[in-house]
Tab-separated table of C-alpha atoms and ligand atoms in Angstrom:
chain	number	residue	atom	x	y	z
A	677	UNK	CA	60.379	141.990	76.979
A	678	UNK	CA	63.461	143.689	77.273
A	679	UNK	CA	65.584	143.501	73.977
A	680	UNK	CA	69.568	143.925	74.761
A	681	UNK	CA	71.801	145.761	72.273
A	682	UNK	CA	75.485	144.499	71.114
A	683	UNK	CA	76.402	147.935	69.816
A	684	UNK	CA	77.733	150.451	71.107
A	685	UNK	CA	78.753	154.032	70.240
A	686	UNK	CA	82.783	155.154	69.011
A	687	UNK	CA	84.078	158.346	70.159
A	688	UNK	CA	83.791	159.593	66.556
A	689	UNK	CA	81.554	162.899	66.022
A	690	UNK	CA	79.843	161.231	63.031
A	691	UNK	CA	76.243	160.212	62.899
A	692	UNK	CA	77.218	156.698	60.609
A	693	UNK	CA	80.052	154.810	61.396
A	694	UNK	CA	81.577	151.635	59.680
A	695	UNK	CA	83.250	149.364	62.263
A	696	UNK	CA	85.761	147.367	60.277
A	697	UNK	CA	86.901	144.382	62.667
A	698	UNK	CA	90.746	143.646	61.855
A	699	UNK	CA	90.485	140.710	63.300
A	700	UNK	CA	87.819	138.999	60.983
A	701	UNK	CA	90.466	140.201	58.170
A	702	UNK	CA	93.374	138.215	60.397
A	703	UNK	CA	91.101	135.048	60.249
A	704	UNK	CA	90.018	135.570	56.880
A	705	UNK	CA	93.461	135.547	55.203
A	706	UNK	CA	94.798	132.398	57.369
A	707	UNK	CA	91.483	130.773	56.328
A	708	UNK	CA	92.603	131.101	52.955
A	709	UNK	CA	96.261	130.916	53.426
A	710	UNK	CA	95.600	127.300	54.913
A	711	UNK	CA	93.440	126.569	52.362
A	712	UNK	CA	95.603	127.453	49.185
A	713	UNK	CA	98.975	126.313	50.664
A	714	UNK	CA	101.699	126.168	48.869
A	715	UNK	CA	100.197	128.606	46.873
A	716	UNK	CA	100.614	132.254	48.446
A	717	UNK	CA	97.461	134.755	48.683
A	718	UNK	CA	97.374	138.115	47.517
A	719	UNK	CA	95.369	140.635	49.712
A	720	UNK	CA	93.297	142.810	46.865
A	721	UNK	CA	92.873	146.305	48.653
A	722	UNK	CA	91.712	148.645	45.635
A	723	UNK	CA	88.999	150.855	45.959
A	724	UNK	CA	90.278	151.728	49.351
A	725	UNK	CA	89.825	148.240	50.122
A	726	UNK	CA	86.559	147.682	48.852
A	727	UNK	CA	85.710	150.451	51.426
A	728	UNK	CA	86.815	148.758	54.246
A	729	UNK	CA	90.290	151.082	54.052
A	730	UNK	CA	93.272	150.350	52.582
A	731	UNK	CA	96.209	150.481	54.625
A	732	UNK	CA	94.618	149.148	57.813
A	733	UNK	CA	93.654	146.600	56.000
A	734	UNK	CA	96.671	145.912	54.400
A	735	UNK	CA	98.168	145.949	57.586
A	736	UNK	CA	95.993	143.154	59.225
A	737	UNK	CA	96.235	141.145	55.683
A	738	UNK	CA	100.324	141.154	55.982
A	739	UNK	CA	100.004	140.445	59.503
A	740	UNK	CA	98.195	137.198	59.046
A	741	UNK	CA	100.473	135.863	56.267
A	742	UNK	CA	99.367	137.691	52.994
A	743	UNK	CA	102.208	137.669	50.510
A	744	UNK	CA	101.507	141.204	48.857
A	745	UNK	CA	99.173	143.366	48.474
A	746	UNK	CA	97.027	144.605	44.613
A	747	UNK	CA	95.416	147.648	43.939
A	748	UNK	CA	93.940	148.822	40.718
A	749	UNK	CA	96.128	152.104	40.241
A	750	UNK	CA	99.858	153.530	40.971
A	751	UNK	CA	97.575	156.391	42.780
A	752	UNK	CA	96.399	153.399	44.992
A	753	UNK	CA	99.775	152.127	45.664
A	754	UNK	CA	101.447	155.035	46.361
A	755	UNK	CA	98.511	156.062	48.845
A	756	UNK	CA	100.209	152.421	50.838
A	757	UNK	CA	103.802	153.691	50.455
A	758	UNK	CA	102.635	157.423	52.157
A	759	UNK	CA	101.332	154.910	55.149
A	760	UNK	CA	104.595	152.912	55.094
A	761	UNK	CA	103.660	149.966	54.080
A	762	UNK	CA	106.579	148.629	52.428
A	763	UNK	CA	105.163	144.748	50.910
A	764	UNK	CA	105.284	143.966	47.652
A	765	UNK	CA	102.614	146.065	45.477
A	766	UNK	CA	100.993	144.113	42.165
A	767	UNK	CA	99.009	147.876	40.319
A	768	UNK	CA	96.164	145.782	38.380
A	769	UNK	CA	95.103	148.253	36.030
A	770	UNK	CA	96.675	149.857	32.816
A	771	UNK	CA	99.556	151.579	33.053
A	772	UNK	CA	98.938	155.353	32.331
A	773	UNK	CA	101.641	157.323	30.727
A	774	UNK	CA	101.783	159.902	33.323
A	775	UNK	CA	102.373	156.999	36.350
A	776	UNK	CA	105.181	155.823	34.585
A	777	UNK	CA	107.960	157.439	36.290
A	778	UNK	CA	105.875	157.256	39.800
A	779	UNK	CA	105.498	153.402	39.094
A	780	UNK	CA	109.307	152.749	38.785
A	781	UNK	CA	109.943	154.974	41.669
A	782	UNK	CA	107.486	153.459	44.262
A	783	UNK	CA	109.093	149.662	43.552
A	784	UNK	CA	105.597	148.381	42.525
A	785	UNK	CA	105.079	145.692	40.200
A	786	UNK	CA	102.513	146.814	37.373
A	787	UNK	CA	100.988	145.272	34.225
A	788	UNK	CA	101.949	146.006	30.919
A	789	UNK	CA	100.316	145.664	27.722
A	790	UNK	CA	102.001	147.096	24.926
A	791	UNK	CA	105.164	147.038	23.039
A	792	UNK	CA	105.491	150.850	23.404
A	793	UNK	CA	104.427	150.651	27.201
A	794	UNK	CA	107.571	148.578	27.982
A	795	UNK	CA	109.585	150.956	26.352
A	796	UNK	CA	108.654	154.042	28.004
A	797	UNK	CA	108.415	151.798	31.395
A	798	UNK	CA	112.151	151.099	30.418
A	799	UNK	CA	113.440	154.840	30.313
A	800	UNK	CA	111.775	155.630	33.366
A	801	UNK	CA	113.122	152.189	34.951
A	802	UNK	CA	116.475	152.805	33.840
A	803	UNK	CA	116.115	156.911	34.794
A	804	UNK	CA	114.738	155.707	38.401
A	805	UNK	CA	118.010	152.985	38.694
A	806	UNK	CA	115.795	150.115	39.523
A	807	UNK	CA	114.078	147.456	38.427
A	808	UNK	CA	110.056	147.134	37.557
A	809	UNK	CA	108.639	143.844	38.370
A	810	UNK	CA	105.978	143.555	34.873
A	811	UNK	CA	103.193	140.976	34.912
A	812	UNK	CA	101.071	140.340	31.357
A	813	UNK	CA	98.036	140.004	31.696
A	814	UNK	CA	96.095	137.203	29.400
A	815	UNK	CA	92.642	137.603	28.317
A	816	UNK	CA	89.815	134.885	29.545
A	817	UNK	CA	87.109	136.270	28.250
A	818	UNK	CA	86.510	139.696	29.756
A	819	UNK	CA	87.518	141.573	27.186
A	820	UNK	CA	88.898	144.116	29.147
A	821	UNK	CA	92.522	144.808	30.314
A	822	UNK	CA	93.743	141.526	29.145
A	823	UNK	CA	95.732	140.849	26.089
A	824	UNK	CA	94.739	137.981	23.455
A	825	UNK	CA	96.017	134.442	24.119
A	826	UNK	CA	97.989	134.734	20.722
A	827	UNK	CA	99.885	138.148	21.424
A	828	UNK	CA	101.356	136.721	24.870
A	829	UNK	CA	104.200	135.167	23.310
A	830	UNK	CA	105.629	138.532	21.367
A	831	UNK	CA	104.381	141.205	24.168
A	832	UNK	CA	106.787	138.670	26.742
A	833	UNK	CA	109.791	138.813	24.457
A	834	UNK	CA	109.367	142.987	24.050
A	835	UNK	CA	109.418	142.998	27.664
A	836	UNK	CA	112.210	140.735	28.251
A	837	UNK	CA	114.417	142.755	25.179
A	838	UNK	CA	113.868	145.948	27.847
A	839	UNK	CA	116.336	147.003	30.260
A	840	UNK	CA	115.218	147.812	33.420
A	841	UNK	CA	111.953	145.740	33.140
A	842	UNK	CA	112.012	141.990	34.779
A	843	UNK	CA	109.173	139.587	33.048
A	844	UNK	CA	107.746	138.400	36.761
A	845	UNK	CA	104.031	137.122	36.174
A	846	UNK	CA	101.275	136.209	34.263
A	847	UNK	CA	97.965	136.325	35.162
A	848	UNK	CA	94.634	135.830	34.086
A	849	UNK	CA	91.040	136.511	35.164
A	850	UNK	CA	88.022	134.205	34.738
A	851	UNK	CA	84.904	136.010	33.795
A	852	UNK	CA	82.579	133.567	35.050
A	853	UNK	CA	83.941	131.835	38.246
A	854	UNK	CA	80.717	131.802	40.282
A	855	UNK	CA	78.851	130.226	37.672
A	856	UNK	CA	77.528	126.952	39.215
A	857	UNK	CA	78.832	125.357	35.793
A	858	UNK	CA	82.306	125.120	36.104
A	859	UNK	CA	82.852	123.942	32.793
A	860	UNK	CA	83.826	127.399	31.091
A	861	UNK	CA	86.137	128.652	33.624
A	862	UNK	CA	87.797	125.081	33.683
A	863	UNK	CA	88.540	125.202	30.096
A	864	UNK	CA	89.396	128.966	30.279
A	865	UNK	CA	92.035	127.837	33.270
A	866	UNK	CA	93.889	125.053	31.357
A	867	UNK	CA	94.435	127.741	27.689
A	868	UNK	CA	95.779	129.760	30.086
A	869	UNK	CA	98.005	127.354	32.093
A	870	UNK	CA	99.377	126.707	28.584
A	871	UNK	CA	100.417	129.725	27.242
A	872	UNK	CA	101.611	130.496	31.061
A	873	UNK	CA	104.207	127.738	30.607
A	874	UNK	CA	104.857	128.788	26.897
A	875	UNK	CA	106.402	131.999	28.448
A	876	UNK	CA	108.482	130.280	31.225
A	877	UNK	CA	107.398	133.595	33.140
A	878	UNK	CA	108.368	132.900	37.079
A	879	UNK	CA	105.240	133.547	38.900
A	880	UNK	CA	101.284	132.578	37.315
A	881	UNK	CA	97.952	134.026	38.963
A	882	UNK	CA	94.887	133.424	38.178
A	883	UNK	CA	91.985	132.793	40.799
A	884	UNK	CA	90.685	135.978	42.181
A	885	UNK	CA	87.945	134.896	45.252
A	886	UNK	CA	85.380	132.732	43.895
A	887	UNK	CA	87.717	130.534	41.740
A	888	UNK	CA	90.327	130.023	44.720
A	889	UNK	CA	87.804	128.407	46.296
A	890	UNK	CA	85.881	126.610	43.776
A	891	UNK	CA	89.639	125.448	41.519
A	892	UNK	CA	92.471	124.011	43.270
A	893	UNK	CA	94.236	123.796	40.210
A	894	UNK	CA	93.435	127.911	39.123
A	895	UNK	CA	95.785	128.758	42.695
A	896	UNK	CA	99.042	128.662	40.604
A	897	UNK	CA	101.251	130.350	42.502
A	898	UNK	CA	99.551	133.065	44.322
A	899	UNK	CA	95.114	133.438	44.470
A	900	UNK	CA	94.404	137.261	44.099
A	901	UNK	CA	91.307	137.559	47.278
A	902	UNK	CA	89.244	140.502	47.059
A	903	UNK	CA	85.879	140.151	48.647
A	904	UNK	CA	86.948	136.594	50.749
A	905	UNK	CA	89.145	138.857	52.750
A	906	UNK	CA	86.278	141.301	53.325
A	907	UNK	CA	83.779	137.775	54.212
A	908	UNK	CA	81.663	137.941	52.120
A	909	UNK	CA	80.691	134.746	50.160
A	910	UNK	CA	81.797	134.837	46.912
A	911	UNK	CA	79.995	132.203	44.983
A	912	UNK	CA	76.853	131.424	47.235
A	913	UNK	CA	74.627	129.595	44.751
A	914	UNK	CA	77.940	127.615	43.207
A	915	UNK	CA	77.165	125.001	46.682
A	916	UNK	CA	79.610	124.715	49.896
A	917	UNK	CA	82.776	125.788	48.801
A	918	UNK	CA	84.171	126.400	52.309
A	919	UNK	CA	83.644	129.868	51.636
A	920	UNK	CA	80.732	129.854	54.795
A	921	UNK	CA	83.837	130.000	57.144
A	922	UNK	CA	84.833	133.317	56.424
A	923	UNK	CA	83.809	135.847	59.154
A	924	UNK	CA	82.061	139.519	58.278
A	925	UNK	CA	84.627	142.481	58.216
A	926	UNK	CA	82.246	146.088	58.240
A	927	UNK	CA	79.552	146.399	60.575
A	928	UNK	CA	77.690	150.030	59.657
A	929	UNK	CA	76.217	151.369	61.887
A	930	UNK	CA	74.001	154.549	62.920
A	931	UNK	CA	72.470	156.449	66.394
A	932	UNK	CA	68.949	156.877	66.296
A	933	UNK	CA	68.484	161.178	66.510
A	934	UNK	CA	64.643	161.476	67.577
A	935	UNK	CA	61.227	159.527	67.738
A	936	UNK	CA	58.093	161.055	66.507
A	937	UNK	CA	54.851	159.378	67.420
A	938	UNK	CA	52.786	159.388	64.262
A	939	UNK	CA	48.690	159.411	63.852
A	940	UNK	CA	47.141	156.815	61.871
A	941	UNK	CA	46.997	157.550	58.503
A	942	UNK	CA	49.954	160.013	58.539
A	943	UNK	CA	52.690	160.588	56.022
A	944	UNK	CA	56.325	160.037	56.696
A	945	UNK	CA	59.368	161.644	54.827
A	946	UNK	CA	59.117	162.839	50.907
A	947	UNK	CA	56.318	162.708	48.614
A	948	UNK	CA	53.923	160.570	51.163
A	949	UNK	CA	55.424	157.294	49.975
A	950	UNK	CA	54.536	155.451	53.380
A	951	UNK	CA	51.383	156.783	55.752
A	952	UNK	CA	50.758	154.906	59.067
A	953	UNK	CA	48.895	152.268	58.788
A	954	UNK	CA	47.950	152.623	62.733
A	955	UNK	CA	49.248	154.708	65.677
A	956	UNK	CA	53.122	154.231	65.485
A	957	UNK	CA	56.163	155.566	66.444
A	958	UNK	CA	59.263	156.785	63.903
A	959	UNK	CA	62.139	157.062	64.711
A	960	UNK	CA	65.194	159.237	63.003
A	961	UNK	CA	68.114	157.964	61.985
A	962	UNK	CA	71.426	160.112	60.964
A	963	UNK	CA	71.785	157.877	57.945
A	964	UNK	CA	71.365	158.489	54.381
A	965	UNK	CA	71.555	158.404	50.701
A	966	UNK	CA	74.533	160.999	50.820
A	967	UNK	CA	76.193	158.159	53.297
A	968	UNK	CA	75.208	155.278	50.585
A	969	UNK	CA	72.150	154.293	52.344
A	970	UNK	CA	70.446	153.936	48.668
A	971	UNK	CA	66.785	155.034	48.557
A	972	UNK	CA	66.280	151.696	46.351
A	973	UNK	CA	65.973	149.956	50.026
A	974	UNK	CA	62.675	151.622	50.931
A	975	UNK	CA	60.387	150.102	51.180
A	976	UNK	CA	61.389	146.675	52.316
A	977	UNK	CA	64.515	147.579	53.934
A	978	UNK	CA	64.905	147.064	57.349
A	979	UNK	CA	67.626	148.006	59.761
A	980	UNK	CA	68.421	146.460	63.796
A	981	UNK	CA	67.446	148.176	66.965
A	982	UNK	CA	68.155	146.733	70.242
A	983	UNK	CA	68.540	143.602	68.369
A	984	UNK	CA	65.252	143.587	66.383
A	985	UNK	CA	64.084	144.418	62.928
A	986	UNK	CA	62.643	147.838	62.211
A	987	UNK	CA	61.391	148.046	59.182
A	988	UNK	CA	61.960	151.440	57.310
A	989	UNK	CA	59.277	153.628	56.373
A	990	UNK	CA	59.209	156.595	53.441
A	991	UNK	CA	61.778	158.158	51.439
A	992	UNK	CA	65.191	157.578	52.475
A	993	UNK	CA	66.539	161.577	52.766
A	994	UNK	CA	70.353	162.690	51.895
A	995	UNK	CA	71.055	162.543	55.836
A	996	UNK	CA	67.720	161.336	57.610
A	997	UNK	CA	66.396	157.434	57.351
A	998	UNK	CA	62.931	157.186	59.471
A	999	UNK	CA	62.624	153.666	60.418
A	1000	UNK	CA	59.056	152.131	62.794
A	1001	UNK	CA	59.758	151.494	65.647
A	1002	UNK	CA	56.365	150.768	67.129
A	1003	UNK	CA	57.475	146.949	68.248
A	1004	UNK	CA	60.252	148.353	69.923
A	1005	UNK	CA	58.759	150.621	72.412
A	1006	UNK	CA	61.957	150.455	74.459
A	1007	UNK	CA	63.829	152.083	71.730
A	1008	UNK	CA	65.136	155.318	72.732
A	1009	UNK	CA	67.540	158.640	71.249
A	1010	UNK	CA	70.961	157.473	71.186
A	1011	UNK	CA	70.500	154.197	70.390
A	1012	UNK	CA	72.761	152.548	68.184
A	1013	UNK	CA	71.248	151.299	65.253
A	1014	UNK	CA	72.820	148.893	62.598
A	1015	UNK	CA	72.689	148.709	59.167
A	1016	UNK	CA	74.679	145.882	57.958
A	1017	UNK	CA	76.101	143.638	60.805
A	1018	UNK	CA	74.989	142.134	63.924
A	1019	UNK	CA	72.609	142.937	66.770
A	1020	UNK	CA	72.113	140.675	69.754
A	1021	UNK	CA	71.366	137.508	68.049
A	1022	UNK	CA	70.044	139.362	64.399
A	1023	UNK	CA	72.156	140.412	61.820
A	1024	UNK	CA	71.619	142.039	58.273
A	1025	UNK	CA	74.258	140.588	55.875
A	1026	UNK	CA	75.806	142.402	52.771
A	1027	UNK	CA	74.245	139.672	50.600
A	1028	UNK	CA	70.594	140.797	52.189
A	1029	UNK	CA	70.988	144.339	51.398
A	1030	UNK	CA	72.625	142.922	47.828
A	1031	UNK	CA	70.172	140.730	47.281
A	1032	UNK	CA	67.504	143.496	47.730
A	1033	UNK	CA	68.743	146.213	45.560
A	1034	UNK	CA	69.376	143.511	43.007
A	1035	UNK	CA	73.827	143.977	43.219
A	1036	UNK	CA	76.611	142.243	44.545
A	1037	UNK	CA	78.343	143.215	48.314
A	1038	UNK	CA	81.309	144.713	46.288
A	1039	UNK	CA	78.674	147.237	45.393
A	1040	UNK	CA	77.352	147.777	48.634
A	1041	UNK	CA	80.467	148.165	50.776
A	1042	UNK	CA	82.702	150.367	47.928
A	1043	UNK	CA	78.981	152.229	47.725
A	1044	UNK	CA	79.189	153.344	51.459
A	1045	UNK	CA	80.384	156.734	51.078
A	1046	UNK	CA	84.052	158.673	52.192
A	1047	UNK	CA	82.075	160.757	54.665
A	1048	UNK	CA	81.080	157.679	56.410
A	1049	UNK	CA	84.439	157.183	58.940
A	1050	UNK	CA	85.896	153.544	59.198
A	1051	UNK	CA	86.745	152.483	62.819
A	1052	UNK	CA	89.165	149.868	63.386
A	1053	UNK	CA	87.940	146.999	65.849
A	1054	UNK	CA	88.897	144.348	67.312
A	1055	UNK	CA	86.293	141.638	68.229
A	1056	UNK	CA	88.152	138.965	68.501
A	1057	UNK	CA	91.837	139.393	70.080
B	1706	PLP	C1	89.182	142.929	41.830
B	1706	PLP	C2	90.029	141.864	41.248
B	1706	PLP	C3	90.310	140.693	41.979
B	1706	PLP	C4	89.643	140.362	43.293
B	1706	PLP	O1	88.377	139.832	43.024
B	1706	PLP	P1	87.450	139.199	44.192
B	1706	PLP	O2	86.329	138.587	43.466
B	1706	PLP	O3	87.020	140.373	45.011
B	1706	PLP	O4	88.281	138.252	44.959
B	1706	PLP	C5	91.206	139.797	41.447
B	1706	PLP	N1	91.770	140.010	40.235
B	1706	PLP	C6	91.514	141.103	39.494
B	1706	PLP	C7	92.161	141.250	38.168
B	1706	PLP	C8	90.616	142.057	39.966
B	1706	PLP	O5	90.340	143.117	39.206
């Protein structure tokens, strides 16, 4: 049988390779713009955009009718400004005393949290000449960035008494939003509704992926989407949410380096963790725990090969994955070899590889390492 491959090698002189398909990004954002309408959709690109990479996927988010962009620091949103990417920039994270100045002067919009915050944000607003768009953020039940329901009130009048500052959101984020129950994060969505309209601030936020999807009334005015945008499903045990439309983003790939043909009863890679059950054949694949490929996956990983499973086998080394490849006798050096993506008609999910190493696909695709480059595709127009 002759086994075809969809993959194909980039001119890149790396031996892994994530193929990020700008296109999928396109469709995912109009998915959800359509879907959310008239609220707006946020594209959430921090981490480097959950490893997908942050200004090309900004770009492709803007493109198809995302409304601004969110990162987690000022470092993050001034990387977009260096790549000219002028949309409106929402910093999630706290506010850092030293990013003050480079906040007000990049024309971001960032959180604040404290009385003293807005003040120093002030002096640096008013030394810059501008304005800083501010957003509070209201506790949900993280207990994390978010202030407490009851402080809202005061923290939005020490912001409004600022020059320089201009009160433009308040957000929220639900702790639980994939839960199959939606009964927490419904009542969590209607305390915060309330003290939203308490504050008369312009613009609420609230949904980040899972609840856009599962809440129509959480989309306020804008949904934050992280991992929707990247198409991955956020919520899949919370039933059909719609959410089974999105389309895959990274494909990682690999090239197969060498086959060795093993000897029954041989040992492959570290410590003798896997020995050949039979005669086989191994094959070597420039992929490893250095890259993100986490050792956790053998055994019972797997990865595609001319569009077939081959199951890894031993250790998983810094640079080196050995994988069997004794069904796939065809297999030769230079093959491509994929990782997450698809093959011919198989394809290894992010959910699969999540599933297995007991995580979530955020992990998995910010866990793909900065050595690994990220290739801008097109697979559909
Ligand atoms: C990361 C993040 C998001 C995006 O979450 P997804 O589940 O990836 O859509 C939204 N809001 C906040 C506050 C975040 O930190």
């Amino acid at each position: 049988m002759t086994q075809i491959s969809t993959a194909s090698t980039p001119a890149v002189s790396a031996t892994s390779w994530a193929e990020i398909d700008l296109s999928a990004i396109r469709h995912n954002v109009s998915l959800l713009a359509r879907m959310v309408e008239p609220a707006a959709v946020a594209a959430v690109v921090k981490a480097d955009g959950y490893g997908h990479g942050a200004a090309q996927v900004s770009r492709a988010a803007l493109e198809a009718g995302a409304a601004l962009l969110c990162v987690f620091t000022v470092a993050e949103a001034e990387a977009l400004r260096d790549a000219d990417i002028g949309a409106p920039i929402l910093s999630l994270g706290p506010l850092l005393p030293g990013d003050l100045a480079r906040a007000a002067a990049l024309e971001i919009a960032v959180v604040v949290d404290t009385q003293e915050t807005a003040e120093r944000l002030s002096i640096a607003a008013v030394e810059n000449g501008n304005r800083v768009p501010v957003h509070i953020n209201v506790d949900s039940g993280m207990q994390r960035y978010g202030r407490p329901r009851e402080e809202v009130q005061a923290l939005a009048e020490a912001i409004r008494a600022q020059q320089g500052l201009e009160l433009e959101g308040v957000f929220t984020h639900f702790p639980d939003a994939t839960n199959p129950d939606p009964e927490a994060t419904l009542i969590a969505l209607q305390q915060f509704a309330r003290i939203a309209d308490r504050t008369g601030v312009r613009q609420r936020h609230a949904a980040a992926s899972a609840a856009a999807f599962r809440f129509a009334e959480g989309r306020f005015d804008f949904i934050r989407a992280g991992i929707a945008l990247y198409g991955a499903n956020p919520a899949p045990d919370a039933g059909d949410t719609g959410a089974g439309a999105l389309r895959p983003v990274l494909s990682w790939r690999s090239t197969l380096l060498a086959l060795r043909d093993v000897a029954r009863g041989d040992m492959v890679s570290y410590g003798g963790l896997w020995s050949a059950p039979r005669d086989s054949r191994i094959g070597v694949l420039g992929v490893g725990y250095a890259d993100g490929l986490r050792r956790a996956l053998s055994p019972g990983g797997s990865v595609l090969v001319r569009g077939r499973r081959a199951p890894i086998r031993g250790a998983i080394c810094m640079d080196s994955t050995m994988v069997d490849l004794t069904e796939i006798p065809d297999a030769d050096v230079g093959d491509v070899v994929t990782l997450i993506g698809a093959d011919g008609g198989e394809s290894i999910h992010a959910w699969e590889l999540a599933r297995r190493l007991e995580t979530i696909p955020y992990e998995i695709f910010t866990g793909i390492a900065a050595r690994v480059p990220r290739i801008a595709v097109e697979l559909d127009g």
